[in-house]
Coordinates of C-alpha atoms in Angstrom, one line a residue:
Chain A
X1 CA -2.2 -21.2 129.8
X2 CA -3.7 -20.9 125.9
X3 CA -5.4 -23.5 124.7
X4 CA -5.4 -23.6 121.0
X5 CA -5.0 -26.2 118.1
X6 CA -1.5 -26.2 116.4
X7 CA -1.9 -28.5 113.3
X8 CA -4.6 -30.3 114.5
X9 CA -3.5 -30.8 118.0
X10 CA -5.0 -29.5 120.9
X11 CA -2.6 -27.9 122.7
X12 CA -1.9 -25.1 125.6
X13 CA 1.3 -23.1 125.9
X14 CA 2.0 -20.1 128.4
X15 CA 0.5 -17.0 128.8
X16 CA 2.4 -14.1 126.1
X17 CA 4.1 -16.5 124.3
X18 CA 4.1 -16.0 120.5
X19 CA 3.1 -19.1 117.8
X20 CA 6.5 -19.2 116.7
X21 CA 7.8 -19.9 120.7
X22 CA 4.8 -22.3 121.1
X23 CA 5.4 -24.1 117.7
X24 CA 8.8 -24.1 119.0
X25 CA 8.1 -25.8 122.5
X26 CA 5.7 -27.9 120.6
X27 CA 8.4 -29.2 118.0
X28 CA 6.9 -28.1 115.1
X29 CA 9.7 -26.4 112.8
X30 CA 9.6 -23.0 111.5
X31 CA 12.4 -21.6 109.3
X32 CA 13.4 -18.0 110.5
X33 CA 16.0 -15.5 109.2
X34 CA 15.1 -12.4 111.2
X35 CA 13.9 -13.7 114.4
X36 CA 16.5 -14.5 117.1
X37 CA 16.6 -15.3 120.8
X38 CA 17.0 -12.1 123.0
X39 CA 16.1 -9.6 120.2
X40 CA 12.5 -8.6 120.0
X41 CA 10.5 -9.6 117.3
X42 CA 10.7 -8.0 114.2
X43 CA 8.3 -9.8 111.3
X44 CA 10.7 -8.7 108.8
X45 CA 12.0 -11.6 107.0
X46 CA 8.3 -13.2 106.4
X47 CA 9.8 -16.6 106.3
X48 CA 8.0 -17.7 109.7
X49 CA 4.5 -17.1 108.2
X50 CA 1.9 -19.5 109.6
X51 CA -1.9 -19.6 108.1
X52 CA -4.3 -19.4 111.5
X53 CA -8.3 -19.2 111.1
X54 CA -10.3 -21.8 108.8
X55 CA -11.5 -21.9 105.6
X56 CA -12.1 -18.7 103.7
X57 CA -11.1 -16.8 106.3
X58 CA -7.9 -18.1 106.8
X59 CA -5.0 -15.9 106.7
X60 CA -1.5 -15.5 106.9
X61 CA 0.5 -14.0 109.7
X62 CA 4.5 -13.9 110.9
X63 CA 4.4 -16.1 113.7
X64 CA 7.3 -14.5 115.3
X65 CA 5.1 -11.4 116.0
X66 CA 1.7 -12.7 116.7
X67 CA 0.7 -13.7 120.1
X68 CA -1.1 -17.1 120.8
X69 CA -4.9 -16.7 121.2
X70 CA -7.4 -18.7 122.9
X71 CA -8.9 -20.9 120.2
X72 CA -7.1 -19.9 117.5
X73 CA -6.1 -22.8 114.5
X74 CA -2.9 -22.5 113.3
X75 CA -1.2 -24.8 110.5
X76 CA 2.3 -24.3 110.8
X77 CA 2.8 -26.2 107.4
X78 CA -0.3 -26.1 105.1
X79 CA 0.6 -25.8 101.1
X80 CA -0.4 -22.2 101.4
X81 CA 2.4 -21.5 103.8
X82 CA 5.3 -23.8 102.5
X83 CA 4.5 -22.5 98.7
X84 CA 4.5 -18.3 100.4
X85 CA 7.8 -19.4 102.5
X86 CA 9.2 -20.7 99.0
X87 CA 8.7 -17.6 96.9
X88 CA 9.7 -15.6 100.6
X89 CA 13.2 -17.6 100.4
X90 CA 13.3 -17.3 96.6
X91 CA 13.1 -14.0 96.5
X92 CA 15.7 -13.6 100.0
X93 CA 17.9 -15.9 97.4
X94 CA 17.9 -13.2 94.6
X95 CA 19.0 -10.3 97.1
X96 CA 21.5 -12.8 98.7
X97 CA 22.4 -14.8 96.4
X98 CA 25.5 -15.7 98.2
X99 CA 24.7 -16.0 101.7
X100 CA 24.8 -19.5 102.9
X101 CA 22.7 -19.4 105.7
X102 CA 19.9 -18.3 103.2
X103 CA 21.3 -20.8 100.2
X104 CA 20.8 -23.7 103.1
X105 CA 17.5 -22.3 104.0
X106 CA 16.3 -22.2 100.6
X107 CA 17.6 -25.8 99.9
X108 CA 15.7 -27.2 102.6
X109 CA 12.4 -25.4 101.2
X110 CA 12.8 -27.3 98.1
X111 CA 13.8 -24.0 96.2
X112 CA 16.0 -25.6 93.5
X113 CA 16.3 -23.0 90.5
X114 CA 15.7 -19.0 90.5
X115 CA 13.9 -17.3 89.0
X116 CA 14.6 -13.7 89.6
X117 CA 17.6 -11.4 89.0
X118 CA 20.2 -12.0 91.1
X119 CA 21.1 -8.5 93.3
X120 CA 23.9 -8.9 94.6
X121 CA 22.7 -6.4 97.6
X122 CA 24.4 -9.2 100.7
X123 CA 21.7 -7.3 103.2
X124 CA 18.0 -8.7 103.4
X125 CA 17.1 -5.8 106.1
X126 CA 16.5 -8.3 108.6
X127 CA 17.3 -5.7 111.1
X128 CA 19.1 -8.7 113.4
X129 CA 22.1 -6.6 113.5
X130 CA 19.8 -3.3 114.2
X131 CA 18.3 -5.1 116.8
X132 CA 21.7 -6.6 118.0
X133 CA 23.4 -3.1 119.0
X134 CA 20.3 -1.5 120.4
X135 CA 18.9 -4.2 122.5
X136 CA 22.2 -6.7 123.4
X137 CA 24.9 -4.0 123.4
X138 CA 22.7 -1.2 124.5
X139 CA 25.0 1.3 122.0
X140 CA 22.6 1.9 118.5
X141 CA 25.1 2.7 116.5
X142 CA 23.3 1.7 113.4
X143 CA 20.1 1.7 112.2
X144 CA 18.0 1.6 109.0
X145 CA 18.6 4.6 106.7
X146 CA 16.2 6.2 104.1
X147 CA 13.1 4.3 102.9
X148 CA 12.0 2.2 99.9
X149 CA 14.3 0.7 97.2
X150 CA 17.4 2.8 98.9
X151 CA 16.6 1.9 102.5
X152 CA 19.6 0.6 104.1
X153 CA 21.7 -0.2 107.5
X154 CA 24.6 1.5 108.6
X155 CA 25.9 4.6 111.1
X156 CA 24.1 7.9 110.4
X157 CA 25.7 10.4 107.8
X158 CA 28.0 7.1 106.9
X159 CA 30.7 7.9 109.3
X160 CA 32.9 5.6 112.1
X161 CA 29.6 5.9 114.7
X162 CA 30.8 7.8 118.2
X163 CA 29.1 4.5 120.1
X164 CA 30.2 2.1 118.3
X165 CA 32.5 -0.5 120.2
X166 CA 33.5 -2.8 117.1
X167 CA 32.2 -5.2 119.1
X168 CA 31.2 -7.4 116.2
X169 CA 27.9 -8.2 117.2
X170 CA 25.9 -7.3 114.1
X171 CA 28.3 -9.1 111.7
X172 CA 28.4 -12.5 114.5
X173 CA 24.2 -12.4 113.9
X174 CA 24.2 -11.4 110.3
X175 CA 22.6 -14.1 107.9
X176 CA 23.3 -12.4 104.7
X177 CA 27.4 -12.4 105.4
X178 CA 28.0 -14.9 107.7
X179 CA 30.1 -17.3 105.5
X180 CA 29.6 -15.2 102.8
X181 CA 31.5 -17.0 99.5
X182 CA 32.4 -13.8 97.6
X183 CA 35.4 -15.3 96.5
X184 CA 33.9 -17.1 94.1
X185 CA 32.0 -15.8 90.6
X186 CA 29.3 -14.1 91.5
X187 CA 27.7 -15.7 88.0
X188 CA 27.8 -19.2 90.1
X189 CA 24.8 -18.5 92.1
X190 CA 23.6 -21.3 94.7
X191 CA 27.5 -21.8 95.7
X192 CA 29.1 -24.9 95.2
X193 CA 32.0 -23.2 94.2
X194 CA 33.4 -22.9 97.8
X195 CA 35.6 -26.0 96.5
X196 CA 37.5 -24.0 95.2
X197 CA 37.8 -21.0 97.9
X198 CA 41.2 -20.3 98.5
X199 CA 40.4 -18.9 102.1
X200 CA 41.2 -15.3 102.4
X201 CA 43.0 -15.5 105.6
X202 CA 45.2 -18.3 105.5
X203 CA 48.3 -17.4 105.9
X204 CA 47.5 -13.7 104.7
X205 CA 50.0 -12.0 107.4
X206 CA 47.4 -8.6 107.4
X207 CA 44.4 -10.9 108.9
X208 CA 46.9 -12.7 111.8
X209 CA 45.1 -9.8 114.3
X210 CA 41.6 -9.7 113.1
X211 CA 39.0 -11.3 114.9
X212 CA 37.2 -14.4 113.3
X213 CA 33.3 -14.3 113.7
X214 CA 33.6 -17.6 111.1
X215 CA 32.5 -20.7 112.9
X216 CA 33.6 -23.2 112.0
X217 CA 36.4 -21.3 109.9
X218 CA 36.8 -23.0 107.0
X219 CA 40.2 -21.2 106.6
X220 CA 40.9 -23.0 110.2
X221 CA 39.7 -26.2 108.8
X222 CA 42.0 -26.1 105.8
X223 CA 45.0 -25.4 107.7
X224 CA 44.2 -27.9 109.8
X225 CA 44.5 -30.6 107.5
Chain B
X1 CA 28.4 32.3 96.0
X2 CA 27.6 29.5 98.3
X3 CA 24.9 29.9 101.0
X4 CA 25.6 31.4 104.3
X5 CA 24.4 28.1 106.5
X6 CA 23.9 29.7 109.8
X7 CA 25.6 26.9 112.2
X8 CA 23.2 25.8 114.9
X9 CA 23.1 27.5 117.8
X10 CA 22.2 25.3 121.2
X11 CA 19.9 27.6 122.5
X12 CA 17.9 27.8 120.1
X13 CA 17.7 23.9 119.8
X14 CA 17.1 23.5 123.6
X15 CA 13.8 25.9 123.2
X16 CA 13.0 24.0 120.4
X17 CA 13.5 20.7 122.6
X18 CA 11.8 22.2 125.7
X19 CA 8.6 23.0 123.7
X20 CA 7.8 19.6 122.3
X21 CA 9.5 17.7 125.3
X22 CA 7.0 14.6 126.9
X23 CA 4.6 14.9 123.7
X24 CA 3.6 11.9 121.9
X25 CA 5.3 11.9 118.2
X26 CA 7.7 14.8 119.8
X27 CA 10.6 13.8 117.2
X28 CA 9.0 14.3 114.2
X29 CA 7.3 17.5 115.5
X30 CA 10.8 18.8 116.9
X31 CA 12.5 17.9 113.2
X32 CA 9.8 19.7 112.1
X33 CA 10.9 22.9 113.7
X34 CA 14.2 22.8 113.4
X35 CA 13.9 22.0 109.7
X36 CA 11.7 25.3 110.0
X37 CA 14.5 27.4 111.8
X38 CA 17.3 26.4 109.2
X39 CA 15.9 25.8 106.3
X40 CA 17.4 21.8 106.2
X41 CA 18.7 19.5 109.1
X42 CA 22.3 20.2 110.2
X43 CA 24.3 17.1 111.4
X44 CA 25.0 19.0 114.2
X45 CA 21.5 19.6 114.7
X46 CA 20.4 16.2 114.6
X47 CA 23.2 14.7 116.9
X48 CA 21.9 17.6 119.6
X49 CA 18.2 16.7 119.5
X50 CA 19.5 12.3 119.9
X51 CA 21.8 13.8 122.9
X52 CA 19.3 15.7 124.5
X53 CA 16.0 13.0 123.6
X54 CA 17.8 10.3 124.9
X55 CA 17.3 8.7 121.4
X56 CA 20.3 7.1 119.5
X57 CA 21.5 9.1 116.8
X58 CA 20.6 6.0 114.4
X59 CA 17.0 6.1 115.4
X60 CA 17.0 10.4 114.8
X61 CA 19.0 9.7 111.4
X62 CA 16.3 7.1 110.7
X63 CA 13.2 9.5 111.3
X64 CA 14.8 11.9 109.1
X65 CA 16.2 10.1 106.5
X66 CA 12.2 8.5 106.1
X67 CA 10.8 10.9 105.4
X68 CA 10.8 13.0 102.1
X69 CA 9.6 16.0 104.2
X70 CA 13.2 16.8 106.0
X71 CA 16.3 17.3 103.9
X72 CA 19.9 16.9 105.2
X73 CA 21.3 19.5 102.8
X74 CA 20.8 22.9 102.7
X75 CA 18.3 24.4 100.6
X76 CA 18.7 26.5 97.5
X77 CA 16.9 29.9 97.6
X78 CA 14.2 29.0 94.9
X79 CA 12.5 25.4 95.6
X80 CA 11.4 24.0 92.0
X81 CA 9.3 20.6 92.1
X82 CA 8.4 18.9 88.8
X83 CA 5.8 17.1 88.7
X84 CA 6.4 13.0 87.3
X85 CA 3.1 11.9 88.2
X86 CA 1.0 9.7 85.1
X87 CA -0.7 12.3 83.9
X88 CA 2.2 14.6 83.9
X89 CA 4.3 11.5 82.3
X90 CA 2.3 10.9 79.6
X91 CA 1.9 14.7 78.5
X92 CA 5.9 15.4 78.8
X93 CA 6.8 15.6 82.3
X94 CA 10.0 13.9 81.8
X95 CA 10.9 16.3 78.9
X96 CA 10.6 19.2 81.5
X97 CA 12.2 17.5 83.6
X98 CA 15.2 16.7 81.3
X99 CA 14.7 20.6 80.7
X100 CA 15.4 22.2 83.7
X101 CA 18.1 19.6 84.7
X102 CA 20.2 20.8 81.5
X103 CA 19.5 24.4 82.5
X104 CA 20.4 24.6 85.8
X105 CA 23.2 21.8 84.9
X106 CA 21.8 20.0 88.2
X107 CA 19.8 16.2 88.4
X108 CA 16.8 16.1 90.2
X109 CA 16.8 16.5 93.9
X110 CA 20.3 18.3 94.1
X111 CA 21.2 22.2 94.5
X112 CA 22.9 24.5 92.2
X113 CA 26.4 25.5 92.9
X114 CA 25.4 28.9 93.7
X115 CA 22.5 27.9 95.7
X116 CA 20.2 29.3 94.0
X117 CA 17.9 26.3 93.0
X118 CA 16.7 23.0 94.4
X119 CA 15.2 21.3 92.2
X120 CA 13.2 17.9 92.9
X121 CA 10.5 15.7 91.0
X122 CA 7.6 14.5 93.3
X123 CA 4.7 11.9 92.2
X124 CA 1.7 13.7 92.0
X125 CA 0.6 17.6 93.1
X126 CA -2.9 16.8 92.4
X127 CA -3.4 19.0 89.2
X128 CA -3.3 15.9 86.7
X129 CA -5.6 18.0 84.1
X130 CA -3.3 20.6 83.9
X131 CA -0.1 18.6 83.3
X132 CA 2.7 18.8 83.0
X133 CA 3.1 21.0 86.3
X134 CA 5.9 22.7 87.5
X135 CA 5.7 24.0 91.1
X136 CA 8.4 27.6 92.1
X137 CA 8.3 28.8 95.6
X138 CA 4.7 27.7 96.1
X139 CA 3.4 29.4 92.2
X140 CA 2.1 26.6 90.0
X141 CA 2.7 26.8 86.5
X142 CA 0.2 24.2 84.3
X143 CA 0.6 23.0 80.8
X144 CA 4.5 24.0 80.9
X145 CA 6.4 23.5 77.5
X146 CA 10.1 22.9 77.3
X147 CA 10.1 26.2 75.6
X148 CA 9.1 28.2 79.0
X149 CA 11.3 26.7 81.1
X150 CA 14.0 29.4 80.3
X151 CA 11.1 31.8 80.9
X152 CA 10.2 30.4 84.5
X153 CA 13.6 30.4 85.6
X154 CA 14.2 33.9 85.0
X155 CA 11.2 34.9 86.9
X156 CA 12.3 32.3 89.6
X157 CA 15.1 34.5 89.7
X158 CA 13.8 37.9 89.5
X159 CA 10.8 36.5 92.3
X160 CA 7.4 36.1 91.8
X161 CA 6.5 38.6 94.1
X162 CA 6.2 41.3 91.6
X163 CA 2.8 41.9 92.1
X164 CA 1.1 42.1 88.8
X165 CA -0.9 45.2 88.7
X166 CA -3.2 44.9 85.8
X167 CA -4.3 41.6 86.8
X168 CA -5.1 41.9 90.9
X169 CA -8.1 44.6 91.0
X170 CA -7.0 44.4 94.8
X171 CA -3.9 45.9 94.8
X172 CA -2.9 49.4 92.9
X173 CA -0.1 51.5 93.4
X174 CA 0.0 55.0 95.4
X175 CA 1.4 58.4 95.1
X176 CA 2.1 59.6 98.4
X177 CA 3.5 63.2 99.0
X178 CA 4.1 65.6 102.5
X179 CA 1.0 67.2 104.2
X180 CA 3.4 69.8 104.7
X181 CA 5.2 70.9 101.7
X182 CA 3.5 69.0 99.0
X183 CA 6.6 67.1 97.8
X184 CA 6.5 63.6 96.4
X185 CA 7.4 61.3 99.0
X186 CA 8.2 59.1 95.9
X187 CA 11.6 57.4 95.7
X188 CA 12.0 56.3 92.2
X189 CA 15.6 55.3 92.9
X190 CA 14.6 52.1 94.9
X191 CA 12.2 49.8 94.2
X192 CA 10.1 47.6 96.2
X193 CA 7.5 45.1 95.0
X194 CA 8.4 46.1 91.7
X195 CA 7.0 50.1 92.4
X196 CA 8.9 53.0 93.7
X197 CA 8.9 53.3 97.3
X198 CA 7.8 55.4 99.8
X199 CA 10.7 57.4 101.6
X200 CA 10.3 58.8 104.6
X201 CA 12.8 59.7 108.0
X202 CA 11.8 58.0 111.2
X203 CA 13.3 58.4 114.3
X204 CA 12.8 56.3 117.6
X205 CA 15.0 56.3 120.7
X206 CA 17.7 58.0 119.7
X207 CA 17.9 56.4 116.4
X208 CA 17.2 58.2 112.9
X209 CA 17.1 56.9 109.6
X210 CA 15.3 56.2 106.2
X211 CA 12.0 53.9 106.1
X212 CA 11.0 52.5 102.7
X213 CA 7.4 51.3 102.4
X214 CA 5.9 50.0 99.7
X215 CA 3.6 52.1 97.5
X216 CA 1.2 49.5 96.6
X217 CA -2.0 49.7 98.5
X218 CA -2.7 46.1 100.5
X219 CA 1.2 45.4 100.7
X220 CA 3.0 45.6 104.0
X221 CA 6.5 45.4 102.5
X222 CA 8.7 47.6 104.5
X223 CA 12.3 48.3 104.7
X224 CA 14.2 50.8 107.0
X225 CA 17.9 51.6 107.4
X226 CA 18.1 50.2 111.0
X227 CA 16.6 47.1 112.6
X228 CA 13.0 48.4 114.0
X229 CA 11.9 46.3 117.1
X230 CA 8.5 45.3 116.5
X231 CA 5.7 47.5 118.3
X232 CA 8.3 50.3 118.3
X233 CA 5.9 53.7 117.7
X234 CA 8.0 55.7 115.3
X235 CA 8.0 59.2 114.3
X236 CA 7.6 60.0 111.1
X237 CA 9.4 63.0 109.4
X238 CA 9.1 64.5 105.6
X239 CA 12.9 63.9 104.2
X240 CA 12.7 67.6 101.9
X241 CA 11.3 69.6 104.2
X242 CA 12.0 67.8 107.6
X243 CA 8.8 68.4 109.2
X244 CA 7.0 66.1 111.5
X245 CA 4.2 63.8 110.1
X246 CA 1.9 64.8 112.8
X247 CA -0.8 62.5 115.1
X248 CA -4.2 63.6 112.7
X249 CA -5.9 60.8 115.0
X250 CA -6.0 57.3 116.5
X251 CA -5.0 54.3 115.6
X252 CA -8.4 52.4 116.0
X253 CA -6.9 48.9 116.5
X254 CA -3.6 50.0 118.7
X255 CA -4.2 53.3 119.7
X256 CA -1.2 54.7 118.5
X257 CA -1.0 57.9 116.6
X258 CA -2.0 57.8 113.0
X259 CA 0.5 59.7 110.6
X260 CA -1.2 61.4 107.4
X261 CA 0.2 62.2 103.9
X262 CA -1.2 63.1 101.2
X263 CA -2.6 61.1 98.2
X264 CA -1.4 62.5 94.6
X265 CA -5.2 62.7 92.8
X266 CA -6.8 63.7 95.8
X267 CA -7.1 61.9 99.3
X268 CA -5.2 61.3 102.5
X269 CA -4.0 58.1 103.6
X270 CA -3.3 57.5 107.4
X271 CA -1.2 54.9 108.8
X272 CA -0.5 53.6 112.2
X273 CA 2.9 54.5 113.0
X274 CA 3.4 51.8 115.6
X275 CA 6.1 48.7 113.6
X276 CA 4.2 45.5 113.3
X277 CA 0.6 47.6 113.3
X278 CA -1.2 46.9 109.8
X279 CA -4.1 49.6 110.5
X280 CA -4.4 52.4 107.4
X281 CA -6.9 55.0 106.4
X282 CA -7.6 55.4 102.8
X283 CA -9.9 58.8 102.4
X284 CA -10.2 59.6 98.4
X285 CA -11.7 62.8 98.0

């Protein structure tokens, strides 16, 4: 076991574990977009940044990816980390502007206005889905492409992958599309326009087949009623 | 035109594979090579090195799509970087730039149609003072104007390996001519680094045909009419008078023999006549 002091308590958590399990286990919340249970870490999103050491020294690490120490501090919620996981979500918002797992996120942070262009890009290179076909479905049929401003995921020369299984698994752990609302105007930014969705599959006759990764559907929900 | 992209062959990829297999790093370093071997990454290429790595071919795609180093298309003959660093801005790069795209009707980082040029911009070559700076086939070129571009592209064209005579103390040109009947040995008809060439006839197993060297004194440039395996030892014949070039000594690094012919001003030059074997005797009278 670890001892160390999460937010001022003392506490000890097993052997390996990372800050974000122990805050976890402990019940101290930590938003995460790119971290997921079964995937290995990946510190890519940035929104699960912690502040360990004291004073001066204090810094700011992804909890996902660092391991618990012997002694260490770690405030899991000091103004330094919410006002970093604010601009982190803010600036998520502007490249996603439409995914609602991020748009719920950011909402929760307290983001309530943006201030940067909106991109449109509906990919935060999380890697989740990366992570999903290499390390749950064992095929790696996509990866991240090219470097900088035109890094992106996808198969290698663009092209249906030999290994892929269309198993869905990257779009079921995706938080950029998952309930994506592009049917709305783009211009309307933190959504609210999903009133108005007219849900693309109901009753469409070329989506009876497909499978549905939305859940709940609120197609399902609307026919439902 | 379009250029002749040789299709990867699988045994030359496997001893690529085999010499870098276990190392640390081993995919970059095998990229590396076969980047070297064809000039650019085939598709083909990189989907053999994931099969035979055991790597997905998203991760190999990855690596080489990272990196500025390896290139998924092939390569034009003639490599032309602009420079687009600060410096370089500020005194006009992106008018060069803006140049040679018009003139060789491609944008930056793509290949002409005929495959003769790539051209790319990269961030900095380290030559800020002498800005703007336009890189061909390894020859820097500082200070370019908009005006030269025409100029360099020609001489990208032409090649750079001209040796320019007047200005490398090193290198001068020869007149050789046969020990035996005195005739020039001069072929005026065929060029090579810019000079007339040496003809001679060489024979080796069985084989007979024309060698062309090089006249200029320091160059190694050689062609011959059939494919030479290297550390062939040749015989060397006078093509007017068909006499054999005989042994006159040694070669001191190889031991083969040592063919003469005569210098026009006065001399004799001896060289090895073993294929690969740089050793040569200047003797000016």
């Amino acid at each position: 076991m670890i001892d160390l002091t999460m937010n001022g308590l003392a506490v000890s958590v097993e052997d390996g574990s990372t800050l974000l399990e122990a805050a976890q286990f402990l019940g101290f919340p930590i938003p995460t977009l790119c971290h997921m249970e079964g995937l290995s870490p990946y510190g890519a999103c940035r929104l699960c940044v912690v502040e360990i050491g004291e004073g001066p020294k204090s810094r700011l690490v992804t909890s996902c990816t660092y391991p618990a120490q012997e002694g260490l501090k770690v405030r899991t919620a000091s103004a330094r980390v919410l006002s970093a996981r604010r601009m982190v979500i803010e600036l998520h918002l502007a490249s996603c502007p439409q995914s609602k797992v991020i748009q719920d996120l950011a909402s929760a942070l307290g983001v309530r206005q943006q201030r940067f262009k909106q991109e449109h890009e509906d990919c935060i290179l999380c890697g989740r889905c990366v992570r999903m076909c290499k390390e749950q479905m064992a095929a790696g049929a996509i990866g991240f492409r090219a470097r900088g401003e035109r890094r992106s995921i996808g198969t290698p020369f663009d092209v249906k992958s030999d290994v892929c299984r269309l198993c869905g698994g990257c779009i079921y752990v995706c938080p950029a599309c998952q309930l994506r609302c592009t049917y709305t105007e783009p211009e309307k930014a933190i959504c609210g326009g999903c009133a108005n969705l007219r849900p693309p599959c109901a009753g469409e006759e070329k989506f009876g087949q497909m499978m549905c990764y939305m859940d709940p559907c609120v197609a399902c929900e609307i026919k439902k009623d | 035109m379009t250029i002749a992209a040789t299709p990867p062959k699988p045994e030359d990829l496997k001893s690529i594979l085999d010499k870098h297999r276990g190392t640390r790093g081993d995919l970059i370093a095998t990229l590396e090579d076969v980047q070297e071997r064809y000039g650019y990454l085939p598709q083909d290429a990189l989907r053999f090195v994931a099969e035979h790595t055991g790597r997905s071919l998203a991760d190999v795609y990855g690596v080489a799509t990272f990196y500025r180093y390896f290139r998924l298309d092939p390569r034009g003959r003639h490599l032309i970087s602009a420079c687009l660093g600060t410096a370089c801005h500020v005194r006009g790069g992106s008018a060069i730039v803006a140049e040679i795209e018009r003139q060789l009707g491609v944008q930056a980082g793509g290949t002409t149609p005929d495959g003769e040029f790539t051209f790319e911009t990269v961030n900095c070559l380290g030559a800020c003072a002498l800005g703007p700076v336009v890189v061909i086939d390894g020859h820097y070129f500082s200070k370019v104007t908009k005006s030269q571009v025409r100029q360099l592209l020609d001489r990208a064209r032409e090649g750079f390996n001209k040796v320019d005579v007047a200005r490398d103390k090193r290198v001068f040109p020869v007149e050789l001519s046969c020990p035996h009947c005195n005739h020039s040995l001069m072929d005026r008809t065929f060029d090579i680094d810019g000079y007339p060439s040496i003809k001679m006839t060489v024979s080796f197993a069985h084989t007979h045909g024309w060698l062309r060297l090089s006249c200029l004194y320091g160059s190694f440039n050689v062609l011959s009419e059939y494919d030479i395996p290297m550390d062939t030892v040749l015989n060397f014949f006078c093509p007017h008078c068909h006499a054999e070039l005989m042994r006159t000594s040694d070669c001191p690094m190889c031991g083969a023999p040592m063919v003469p012919m005569i210098v026009r001003g006065g001399g004799m030059i001896q060289v090895c006549a073993r294929r690969g074997c740089k050793c040569h005797r200047l003797d000016l009278v």
